[in-house]
């Protein structure tokens, strides 16, 4: 990878039609990704108007009903259940999800691009509260789809109880050295999604949530020292070497987004059937490839409180651990005049 690729990125980013912008040319400042703590206290009623449970999981082509039931959980103290899957098998994942949620939730929307899948579930009769629902997708290309590892993003835009939300589930390019490629893919996804029916006067989303196997790695440390830190429960020291946080701090991606503190162990790569890290000849450095990020467009209108952000270490069927987040929203002022400005999924 050289300067030619970088020039290609810059050239392609100068699109004639820009419904969404990756770069902010009006300011040189950037926020990066803000790390937020977890508030474990939530009564899911008086303190919140809308509670959302978000799960992302790279399934590595394997599935069982027991794993799906574990992902959903028995305590359904949430309004919306969002699940993004990467490397999903050909089995009927939707049927398994519907079976697991049959007593409490129904399917509101889905976006599927081969092994890359996104589902939104809501309480029974919640379809009455939907004013808008759109789906879109963006393929990165390559032969990944032929081997069950489709790269790109699928997205759902939904107005639920007057809250405009965008959910984006992605699977970006693998390998530690492909940082520039991943940054470029984020930019392309941001430009592409919902661009065909873009309305420049439409109200932007109150909240945008990105989830998926973003594939950013721990870099700049060998695998054994990294594993020693994890074994001693000192893995938070690895966050300074996390490529996603580094690239956001440099202003390349996810400006203004929030993420919970990475208190859980790196979610990749595990030996299938265990909670032991990779013992293949590659002995990969453990990494937080699987993430949930969110961005509030106007903090005067809506407050977001993160009530959990964790990996699900008891699920052993994949080389990735699922990541689960619980986010509650409190609405302030949703009736003000609509913004006549361009919505940005990612800015710089």
mmCIF file of C-alpha atoms in Angstrom:
data_model
loop_
_atom_site.group_PDB
_atom_site.id
_atom_site.type_symbol
_atom_site.label_atom_id
_atom_site.label_comp_id
_atom_site.label_asym_id
_atom_site.label_seq_id
_atom_site.Cartn_x
_atom_site.Cartn_y
_atom_site.Cartn_z
ATOM 1 C CA UNK A 1 0.000 0.000 0.000
ATOM 2 C CA UNK A 2 1.532 3.327 -1.011
ATOM 3 C CA UNK A 3 0.777 6.904 -1.907
ATOM 4 C CA UNK A 4 -1.089 5.748 -5.008
ATOM 5 C CA UNK A 5 -3.769 4.143 -2.873
ATOM 6 C CA UNK A 6 -4.015 7.254 -0.694
ATOM 7 C CA UNK A 7 -4.455 9.437 -3.777
ATOM 8 C CA UNK A 8 -7.160 7.052 -4.982
ATOM 9 C CA UNK A 9 -8.977 7.443 -1.652
ATOM 10 C CA UNK A 10 -8.833 11.227 -1.854
ATOM 11 C CA UNK A 11 -9.937 11.279 -5.473
ATOM 12 C CA UNK A 12 -12.895 8.980 -4.900
ATOM 13 C CA UNK A 13 -13.964 10.912 -1.834
ATOM 14 C CA UNK A 14 -14.518 14.011 -3.978
ATOM 15 C CA UNK A 15 -17.943 12.882 -5.101
ATOM 16 C CA UNK A 16 -20.214 14.998 -7.293
ATOM 17 C CA UNK A 17 -23.240 14.038 -5.212
ATOM 18 C CA UNK A 18 -22.657 14.150 -1.466
ATOM 19 C CA UNK A 19 -25.716 13.339 0.582
ATOM 20 C CA UNK A 20 -23.419 12.641 3.500
ATOM 21 C CA UNK A 21 -19.968 13.964 4.179
ATOM 22 C CA UNK A 22 -17.014 12.179 5.692
ATOM 23 C CA UNK A 23 -14.896 15.257 6.195
ATOM 24 C CA UNK A 24 -15.709 18.504 7.932
ATOM 25 C CA UNK A 25 -13.960 21.207 5.955
ATOM 26 C CA UNK A 26 -15.183 24.022 8.213
ATOM 27 C CA UNK A 27 -13.060 23.142 11.222
ATOM 28 C CA UNK A 28 -9.698 21.576 11.841
ATOM 29 C CA UNK A 29 -10.696 20.354 15.285
ATOM 30 C CA UNK A 30 -11.947 16.881 16.020
ATOM 31 C CA UNK A 31 -13.216 15.020 19.047
ATOM 32 C CA UNK A 32 -12.347 11.431 18.257
ATOM 33 C CA UNK A 33 -14.337 8.738 20.039
ATOM 34 C CA UNK A 34 -15.480 9.749 23.499
ATOM 35 C CA UNK A 35 -15.233 6.968 26.057
ATOM 36 C CA UNK A 36 -18.266 6.924 28.336
ATOM 37 C CA UNK A 37 -18.786 5.076 31.574
ATOM 38 C CA UNK A 38 -21.602 2.667 32.311
ATOM 39 C CA UNK A 39 -24.474 3.636 34.588
ATOM 40 C CA UNK A 40 -25.666 0.338 36.014
ATOM 41 C CA UNK A 41 -28.794 1.892 37.538
ATOM 42 C CA UNK A 42 -31.781 2.001 35.207
ATOM 43 C CA UNK A 43 -35.423 1.340 36.043
ATOM 44 C CA UNK A 44 -36.319 1.204 32.319
ATOM 45 C CA UNK A 45 -39.356 3.384 32.898
ATOM 46 C CA UNK A 46 -39.316 6.774 34.619
ATOM 47 C CA UNK A 47 -35.725 7.610 33.700
ATOM 48 C CA UNK A 48 -35.980 6.626 30.017
ATOM 49 C CA UNK A 49 -38.291 7.071 27.061
ATOM 50 C CA UNK A 50 -36.712 4.373 24.919
ATOM 51 C CA UNK A 51 -34.336 1.534 25.812
ATOM 52 C CA UNK A 52 -32.375 -0.254 23.106
ATOM 53 C CA UNK A 53 -30.448 -3.509 23.403
ATOM 54 C CA UNK A 54 -27.734 -3.872 20.746
ATOM 55 C CA UNK A 55 -25.807 -7.054 19.907
ATOM 56 C CA UNK A 56 -23.070 -7.607 17.346
ATOM 57 C CA UNK A 57 -21.566 -11.002 16.594
ATOM 58 C CA UNK A 58 -19.303 -12.505 13.955
ATOM 59 C CA UNK A 59 -20.731 -16.036 13.879
ATOM 60 C CA UNK A 60 -17.960 -17.682 11.848
ATOM 61 C CA UNK A 61 -20.633 -19.603 9.939
ATOM 62 C CA UNK A 62 -21.976 -21.441 13.001
ATOM 63 C CA UNK A 63 -25.286 -21.199 14.846
ATOM 64 C CA UNK A 64 -27.346 -22.985 17.473
ATOM 65 C CA UNK A 65 -30.623 -22.074 19.094
ATOM 66 C CA UNK A 66 -28.912 -22.150 22.490
ATOM 67 C CA UNK A 67 -26.526 -19.395 21.385
ATOM 68 C CA UNK A 68 -29.364 -17.294 19.964
ATOM 69 C CA UNK A 69 -31.340 -17.663 23.196
ATOM 70 C CA UNK A 70 -28.257 -16.604 25.149
ATOM 71 C CA UNK A 71 -27.859 -13.516 22.960
ATOM 72 C CA UNK A 72 -31.472 -12.502 23.478
ATOM 73 C CA UNK A 73 -31.439 -13.219 27.215
ATOM 74 C CA UNK A 74 -34.338 -13.909 29.551
ATOM 75 C CA UNK A 75 -34.666 -10.374 30.943
ATOM 76 C CA UNK A 76 -36.414 -8.321 28.250
ATOM 77 C CA UNK A 77 -36.201 -4.904 29.881
ATOM 78 C CA UNK A 78 -35.761 -3.103 26.573
ATOM 79 C CA UNK A 79 -37.999 -1.658 23.889
ATOM 80 C CA UNK A 80 -35.964 -2.370 20.763
ATOM 81 C CA UNK A 81 -33.651 -5.322 20.214
ATOM 82 C CA UNK A 82 -31.036 -4.733 17.506
ATOM 83 C CA UNK A 83 -28.769 -7.542 16.340
ATOM 84 C CA UNK A 84 -26.090 -7.302 13.667
ATOM 85 C CA UNK A 85 -24.481 -10.515 12.425
ATOM 86 C CA UNK A 86 -21.387 -11.082 10.334
ATOM 87 C CA UNK A 87 -20.409 -14.377 8.672
ATOM 88 C CA UNK A 88 -23.910 -15.631 9.411
ATOM 89 C CA UNK A 89 -24.597 -19.158 8.129
ATOM 90 C CA UNK A 90 -27.226 -20.013 5.542
ATOM 91 C CA UNK A 91 -29.521 -21.422 8.230
ATOM 92 C CA UNK A 92 -32.679 -19.477 8.956
ATOM 93 C CA UNK A 93 -31.314 -17.068 11.553
ATOM 94 C CA UNK A 94 -34.507 -15.011 11.501
ATOM 95 C CA UNK A 95 -36.621 -18.022 12.435
ATOM 96 C CA UNK A 96 -34.373 -18.777 15.408
ATOM 97 C CA UNK A 97 -34.501 -15.149 16.555
ATOM 98 C CA UNK A 98 -38.276 -15.021 16.231
ATOM 99 C CA UNK A 99 -38.600 -18.232 18.226
ATOM 100 C CA UNK A 100 -36.383 -16.866 20.995
ATOM 101 C CA UNK A 101 -38.321 -13.576 21.130
ATOM 102 C CA UNK A 102 -41.808 -14.906 20.432
ATOM 103 C CA UNK A 103 -43.244 -14.071 23.849
ATOM 104 C CA UNK A 104 -42.251 -10.411 23.889
ATOM 105 C CA UNK A 105 -41.069 -8.999 20.550
ATOM 106 C CA UNK A 106 -41.872 -8.961 16.836
ATOM 107 C CA UNK A 107 -39.736 -8.223 13.785
ATOM 108 C CA UNK A 108 -39.912 -4.579 12.689
ATOM 109 C CA UNK A 109 -37.257 -4.547 9.970
ATOM 110 C CA UNK A 110 -34.342 -6.421 8.461
ATOM 111 C CA UNK A 111 -31.450 -5.682 6.109
ATOM 112 C CA UNK A 112 -29.588 -8.639 4.617
ATOM 113 C CA UNK A 113 -26.630 -8.895 2.259
ATOM 114 C CA UNK A 114 -25.639 -12.556 2.204
ATOM 115 C CA UNK A 115 -23.752 -13.292 5.452
ATOM 116 C CA UNK A 116 -24.071 -9.696 6.674
ATOM 117 C CA UNK A 117 -27.415 -9.294 8.461
ATOM 118 C CA UNK A 118 -29.224 -6.747 10.627
ATOM 119 C CA UNK A 119 -32.539 -7.187 12.451
ATOM 120 C CA UNK A 120 -34.686 -4.794 14.482
ATOM 121 C CA UNK A 121 -37.275 -6.206 16.896
ATOM 122 C CA UNK A 122 -39.817 -4.294 18.957
ATOM 123 C CA UNK A 123 -42.532 -5.098 21.513
ATOM 124 C CA UNK A 124 -45.768 -6.610 20.252
ATOM 125 C CA UNK A 125 -47.959 -3.944 18.576
ATOM 126 C CA UNK A 126 -44.898 -1.676 18.309
ATOM 127 C CA UNK A 127 -45.340 -1.578 14.534
ATOM 128 C CA UNK A 128 -48.078 0.969 15.256
ATOM 129 C CA UNK A 129 -45.389 3.447 16.351
ATOM 130 C CA UNK A 130 -43.326 3.280 13.154
ATOM 131 C CA UNK A 131 -43.586 6.347 10.932
ATOM 132 C CA UNK A 132 -40.696 5.522 8.620
ATOM 133 C CA UNK A 133 -38.547 2.490 7.884
ATOM 134 C CA UNK A 134 -35.893 2.301 5.181
ATOM 135 C CA UNK A 135 -33.170 -0.251 4.519
ATOM 136 C CA UNK A 136 -29.987 0.013 2.501
ATOM 137 C CA UNK A 137 -26.691 -1.787 1.953
ATOM 138 C CA UNK A 138 -23.226 -1.183 0.617
ATOM 139 C CA UNK A 139 -20.923 -3.946 -0.602
ATOM 140 C CA UNK A 140 -17.176 -3.545 -0.358
ATOM 141 C CA UNK A 141 -16.665 -6.184 -3.037
ATOM 142 C CA UNK A 142 -14.206 -8.982 -3.481
ATOM 143 C CA UNK A 143 -14.821 -12.719 -3.136
ATOM 144 C CA UNK A 144 -15.825 -12.640 0.520
ATOM 145 C CA UNK A 145 -19.440 -13.412 -0.294
ATOM 146 C CA UNK A 146 -18.478 -16.640 -2.013
ATOM 147 C CA UNK A 147 -16.902 -18.035 1.147
ATOM 148 C CA UNK A 148 -19.477 -16.672 3.566
ATOM 149 C CA UNK A 149 -17.515 -13.608 4.645
ATOM 150 C CA UNK A 150 -19.238 -10.769 2.852
ATOM 151 C CA UNK A 151 -17.750 -7.349 3.613
ATOM 152 C CA UNK A 152 -19.611 -4.066 3.626
ATOM 153 C CA UNK A 153 -22.553 -2.691 5.581
ATOM 154 C CA UNK A 154 -26.301 -3.045 5.919
ATOM 155 C CA UNK A 155 -28.439 -0.356 7.522
ATOM 156 C CA UNK A 156 -31.920 0.398 8.809
ATOM 157 C CA UNK A 157 -33.320 3.896 9.234
ATOM 158 C CA UNK A 158 -36.396 3.973 11.439
ATOM 159 C CA UNK A 159 -38.653 6.579 13.021
ATOM 160 C CA UNK A 160 -39.999 4.903 16.149
ATOM 161 C CA UNK A 161 -42.137 6.920 18.557
ATOM 162 C CA UNK A 162 -40.853 10.088 16.849
ATOM 163 C CA UNK A 163 -37.241 9.132 17.488
ATOM 164 C CA UNK A 164 -35.268 9.051 14.232
ATOM 165 C CA UNK A 165 -32.609 6.337 14.448
ATOM 166 C CA UNK A 166 -30.054 4.860 12.055
ATOM 167 C CA UNK A 167 -28.512 1.453 12.716
ATOM 168 C CA UNK A 168 -25.479 0.428 10.653
ATOM 169 C CA UNK A 169 -23.989 -3.061 10.891
ATOM 170 C CA UNK A 170 -20.692 -3.526 9.099
ATOM 171 C CA UNK A 171 -17.909 -5.999 8.406
ATOM 172 C CA UNK A 172 -14.710 -4.274 7.310
ATOM 173 C CA UNK A 173 -11.475 -5.587 5.798
ATOM 174 C CA UNK A 174 -9.356 -7.878 7.930
ATOM 175 C CA UNK A 175 -5.651 -7.841 8.902
ATOM 176 C CA UNK A 176 -3.754 -5.424 11.109
ATOM 177 C CA UNK A 177 -1.969 -3.613 8.272
ATOM 178 C CA UNK A 178 -5.162 -2.602 6.407
ATOM 179 C CA UNK A 179 -5.929 0.475 8.492
ATOM 180 C CA UNK A 180 -6.151 2.853 5.526
ATOM 181 C CA UNK A 181 -8.486 0.447 3.721
ATOM 182 C CA UNK A 182 -10.788 0.275 6.735
ATOM 183 C CA UNK A 183 -10.842 4.056 7.050
ATOM 184 C CA UNK A 184 -11.699 4.350 3.367
ATOM 185 C CA UNK A 185 -14.441 1.734 3.684
ATOM 186 C CA UNK A 186 -16.011 3.737 6.514
ATOM 187 C CA UNK A 187 -15.979 6.793 4.274
ATOM 188 C CA UNK A 188 -17.542 4.934 1.344
ATOM 189 C CA UNK A 189 -20.234 3.405 3.540
ATOM 190 C CA UNK A 190 -21.023 6.825 4.968
ATOM 191 C CA UNK A 191 -21.356 8.351 1.499
ATOM 192 C CA UNK A 192 -23.384 5.487 0.073
ATOM 193 C CA UNK A 193 -26.047 4.591 2.618
ATOM 194 C CA UNK A 194 -29.469 6.123 1.904
ATOM 195 C CA UNK A 195 -27.924 8.407 -0.725
ATOM 196 C CA UNK A 196 -30.243 7.402 -3.591
ATOM 197 C CA UNK A 197 -33.308 8.849 -1.881
ATOM 198 C CA UNK A 198 -31.524 11.634 -0.063
ATOM 199 C CA UNK A 199 -33.661 14.595 0.932
ATOM 200 C CA UNK A 200 -31.489 17.639 1.773
ATOM 201 C CA UNK A 201 -34.305 19.069 3.911
ATOM 202 C CA UNK A 202 -35.023 15.910 5.871
ATOM 203 C CA UNK A 203 -34.473 15.897 9.593
ATOM 204 C CA UNK A 204 -31.220 14.141 10.512
ATOM 205 C CA UNK A 205 -31.263 11.138 12.785
ATOM 206 C CA UNK A 206 -31.412 11.858 16.484
ATOM 207 C CA UNK A 207 -29.000 8.973 17.055
ATOM 208 C CA UNK A 208 -26.797 6.860 14.798
ATOM 209 C CA UNK A 209 -25.478 3.514 16.018
ATOM 210 C CA UNK A 210 -22.650 1.646 14.285
ATOM 211 C CA UNK A 211 -22.039 -1.958 15.239
ATOM 212 C CA UNK A 212 -20.161 -4.854 13.772
ATOM 213 C CA UNK A 213 -16.830 -6.487 13.144
ATOM 214 C CA UNK A 214 -14.914 -3.314 12.361
ATOM 215 C CA UNK A 215 -11.698 -5.387 12.308
ATOM 216 C CA UNK A 216 -9.451 -2.699 13.822
ATOM 217 C CA UNK A 217 -6.698 -4.428 15.757
ATOM 218 C CA UNK A 218 -4.322 -4.043 18.674
ATOM 219 C CA UNK A 219 -1.078 -2.988 17.032
ATOM 220 C CA UNK A 220 2.413 -2.189 18.248
ATOM 221 C CA UNK A 221 2.712 -5.000 20.783
ATOM 222 C CA UNK A 222 3.598 -8.648 20.307
ATOM 223 C CA UNK A 223 1.033 -11.325 21.000
ATOM 224 C CA UNK A 224 2.577 -12.785 24.162
ATOM 225 C CA UNK A 225 2.952 -9.489 26.071
ATOM 226 C CA UNK A 226 -0.628 -8.642 25.055
ATOM 227 C CA UNK A 227 -1.888 -12.015 26.288
ATOM 228 C CA UNK A 228 -0.012 -11.605 29.553
ATOM 229 C CA UNK A 229 -1.846 -8.329 30.187
ATOM 230 C CA UNK A 230 -5.180 -9.967 29.421
ATOM 231 C CA UNK A 231 -4.402 -12.898 31.692
ATOM 232 C CA UNK A 232 -3.641 -10.487 34.547
ATOM 233 C CA UNK A 233 -6.871 -8.535 33.896
ATOM 234 C CA UNK A 234 -4.793 -5.560 32.788
ATOM 235 C CA UNK A 235 -6.196 -5.525 29.245
ATOM 236 C CA UNK A 236 -7.361 -1.910 29.602
ATOM 237 C CA UNK A 237 -3.706 -0.988 29.124
ATOM 238 C CA UNK A 238 -4.069 -2.229 25.551
ATOM 239 C CA UNK A 239 -6.551 0.507 24.609
ATOM 240 C CA UNK A 240 -3.676 2.879 23.829
ATOM 241 C CA UNK A 241 -2.698 0.489 21.028
ATOM 242 C CA UNK A 242 -6.207 0.071 19.638
ATOM 243 C CA UNK A 243 -6.287 1.124 15.975
ATOM 244 C CA UNK A 244 -9.915 2.277 16.055
ATOM 245 C CA UNK A 245 -9.323 4.714 18.907
ATOM 246 C CA UNK A 246 -6.054 5.859 17.330
ATOM 247 C CA UNK A 247 -7.612 6.580 13.930
ATOM 248 C CA UNK A 248 -10.529 8.400 15.520
ATOM 249 C CA UNK A 249 -8.143 10.491 17.623
ATOM 250 C CA UNK A 250 -6.320 11.470 14.429
ATOM 251 C CA UNK A 251 -9.604 12.690 12.994
ATOM 252 C CA UNK A 252 -9.897 10.048 10.286
ATOM 253 C CA UNK A 253 -13.096 8.291 11.398
ATOM 254 C CA UNK A 254 -16.049 8.392 13.813
ATOM 255 C CA UNK A 255 -15.618 11.963 14.961
ATOM 256 C CA UNK A 256 -18.000 12.774 17.792
ATOM 257 C CA UNK A 257 -19.055 9.178 18.422
ATOM 258 C CA UNK A 258 -19.213 7.587 21.867
ATOM 259 C CA UNK A 259 -18.254 4.132 23.076
ATOM 260 C CA UNK A 260 -18.394 2.428 26.418
ATOM 261 C CA UNK A 261 -15.178 1.739 28.309
ATOM 262 C CA UNK A 262 -13.447 -1.402 27.054
ATOM 263 C CA UNK A 263 -13.529 -3.242 30.377
ATOM 264 C CA UNK A 264 -14.083 -6.623 28.725
ATOM 265 C CA UNK A 265 -11.348 -8.757 27.199
ATOM 266 C CA UNK A 266 -10.492 -8.485 23.492
ATOM 267 C CA UNK A 267 -13.125 -10.382 21.522
ATOM 268 C CA UNK A 268 -10.890 -11.931 18.819
ATOM 269 C CA UNK A 269 -9.369 -14.390 18.025
ATOM 270 C CA UNK A 270 -10.400 -17.447 20.043
ATOM 271 C CA UNK A 271 -10.036 -21.145 19.437
ATOM 272 C CA UNK A 272 -13.512 -22.339 18.485
ATOM 273 C CA UNK A 273 -15.202 -24.164 21.342
ATOM 274 C CA UNK A 274 -13.165 -22.467 24.056
ATOM 275 C CA UNK A 275 -12.223 -19.189 25.675
ATOM 276 C CA UNK A 276 -8.560 -19.651 24.798
ATOM 277 C CA UNK A 277 -6.933 -17.266 22.373
ATOM 278 C CA UNK A 278 -5.660 -18.393 18.975
ATOM 279 C CA UNK A 279 -3.091 -21.188 19.122
ATOM 280 C CA UNK A 280 -2.764 -21.595 15.355
ATOM 281 C CA UNK A 281 0.522 -20.866 13.641
ATOM 282 C CA UNK A 282 -0.557 -17.220 13.277
ATOM 283 C CA UNK A 283 -1.009 -16.733 17.069
ATOM 284 C CA UNK A 284 -2.851 -13.473 16.433
ATOM 285 C CA UNK A 285 -2.665 -10.587 18.869
ATOM 286 C CA UNK A 286 -5.976 -10.434 20.808
ATOM 287 C CA UNK A 287 -8.045 -7.480 19.557
ATOM 288 C CA UNK A 288 -11.320 -5.659 20.097
ATOM 289 C CA UNK A 289 -12.573 -6.166 16.547
ATOM 290 C CA UNK A 290 -16.243 -6.150 17.582
ATOM 291 C CA UNK A 291 -17.665 -2.794 18.672
ATOM 292 C CA UNK A 292 -20.781 -0.702 19.282
ATOM 293 C CA UNK A 293 -20.527 3.068 18.747
ATOM 294 C CA UNK A 294 -23.205 5.738 18.928
ATOM 295 C CA UNK A 295 -23.562 9.407 18.102
ATOM 296 C CA UNK A 296 -26.169 11.908 19.259
ATOM 297 C CA UNK A 297 -26.866 14.508 16.581
ATOM 298 C CA UNK A 298 -28.246 17.159 18.924
ATOM 299 C CA UNK A 299 -27.580 16.720 22.626
ATOM 300 C CA UNK A 300 -30.103 19.456 23.414
ATOM 301 C CA UNK A 301 -32.869 17.198 22.144
ATOM 302 C CA UNK A 302 -31.905 13.770 23.391
ATOM 303 C CA UNK A 303 -29.783 12.277 26.151
ATOM 304 C CA UNK A 304 -28.261 8.821 25.946
ATOM 305 C CA UNK A 305 -27.147 6.724 28.897
ATOM 306 C CA UNK A 306 -25.143 3.547 28.453
ATOM 307 C CA UNK A 307 -26.193 0.937 30.998
ATOM 308 C CA UNK A 308 -24.006 -1.959 29.899
ATOM 309 C CA UNK A 309 -21.232 -2.714 27.426
ATOM 310 C CA UNK A 310 -19.827 -6.218 27.609
ATOM 311 C CA UNK A 311 -18.712 -9.286 25.747
ATOM 312 C CA UNK A 312 -20.561 -12.586 26.070
ATOM 313 C CA UNK A 313 -17.743 -14.943 26.946
ATOM 314 C CA UNK A 314 -19.902 -18.035 27.539
ATOM 315 C CA UNK A 315 -20.663 -18.357 23.815
ATOM 316 C CA UNK A 316 -17.980 -20.607 22.349
ATOM 317 C CA UNK A 317 -19.116 -21.532 18.822
ATOM 318 C CA UNK A 318 -17.192 -18.771 16.997
ATOM 319 C CA UNK A 319 -13.678 -17.352 17.011
ATOM 320 C CA UNK A 320 -15.317 -14.035 18.024
ATOM 321 C CA UNK A 321 -17.161 -13.233 21.229
ATOM 322 C CA UNK A 322 -20.451 -11.333 20.818
ATOM 323 C CA UNK A 323 -20.643 -7.807 22.213
ATOM 324 C CA UNK A 324 -23.804 -6.482 23.841
ATOM 325 C CA UNK A 325 -24.745 -2.916 24.777
ATOM 326 C CA UNK A 326 -27.794 -1.472 26.508
ATOM 327 C CA UNK A 327 -28.545 2.147 25.693
ATOM 328 C CA UNK A 328 -31.409 4.209 27.106
ATOM 329 C CA UNK A 329 -32.664 7.468 25.593
ATOM 330 C CA UNK A 330 -34.379 10.392 27.259
ATOM 331 C CA UNK A 331 -36.086 12.819 24.903
ATOM 332 C CA UNK A 332 -35.952 16.554 25.468
ATOM 333 C CA UNK A 333 -37.155 18.592 22.495
ATOM 334 C CA UNK A 334 -38.181 16.757 19.367
ATOM 335 C CA UNK A 335 -40.668 19.363 18.110
ATOM 336 C CA UNK A 336 -38.257 22.129 17.117
ATOM 337 C CA UNK A 337 -37.966 23.101 13.413
ATOM 338 C CA UNK A 338 -36.302 20.522 11.240
ATOM 339 C CA UNK A 339 -32.638 20.985 10.525
ATOM 340 C CA UNK A 340 -31.944 22.049 6.942
ATOM 341 C CA UNK A 341 -28.469 20.666 6.919
ATOM 342 C CA UNK A 342 -26.661 17.678 5.626
ATOM 343 C CA UNK A 343 -26.689 14.640 7.922
ATOM 344 C CA UNK A 344 -23.294 13.149 8.618
ATOM 345 C CA UNK A 345 -22.856 9.555 9.692
ATOM 346 C CA UNK A 346 -19.133 10.151 9.993
ATOM 347 C CA UNK A 347 -17.348 13.490 10.063
ATOM 348 C CA UNK A 348 -13.891 14.751 10.368
#
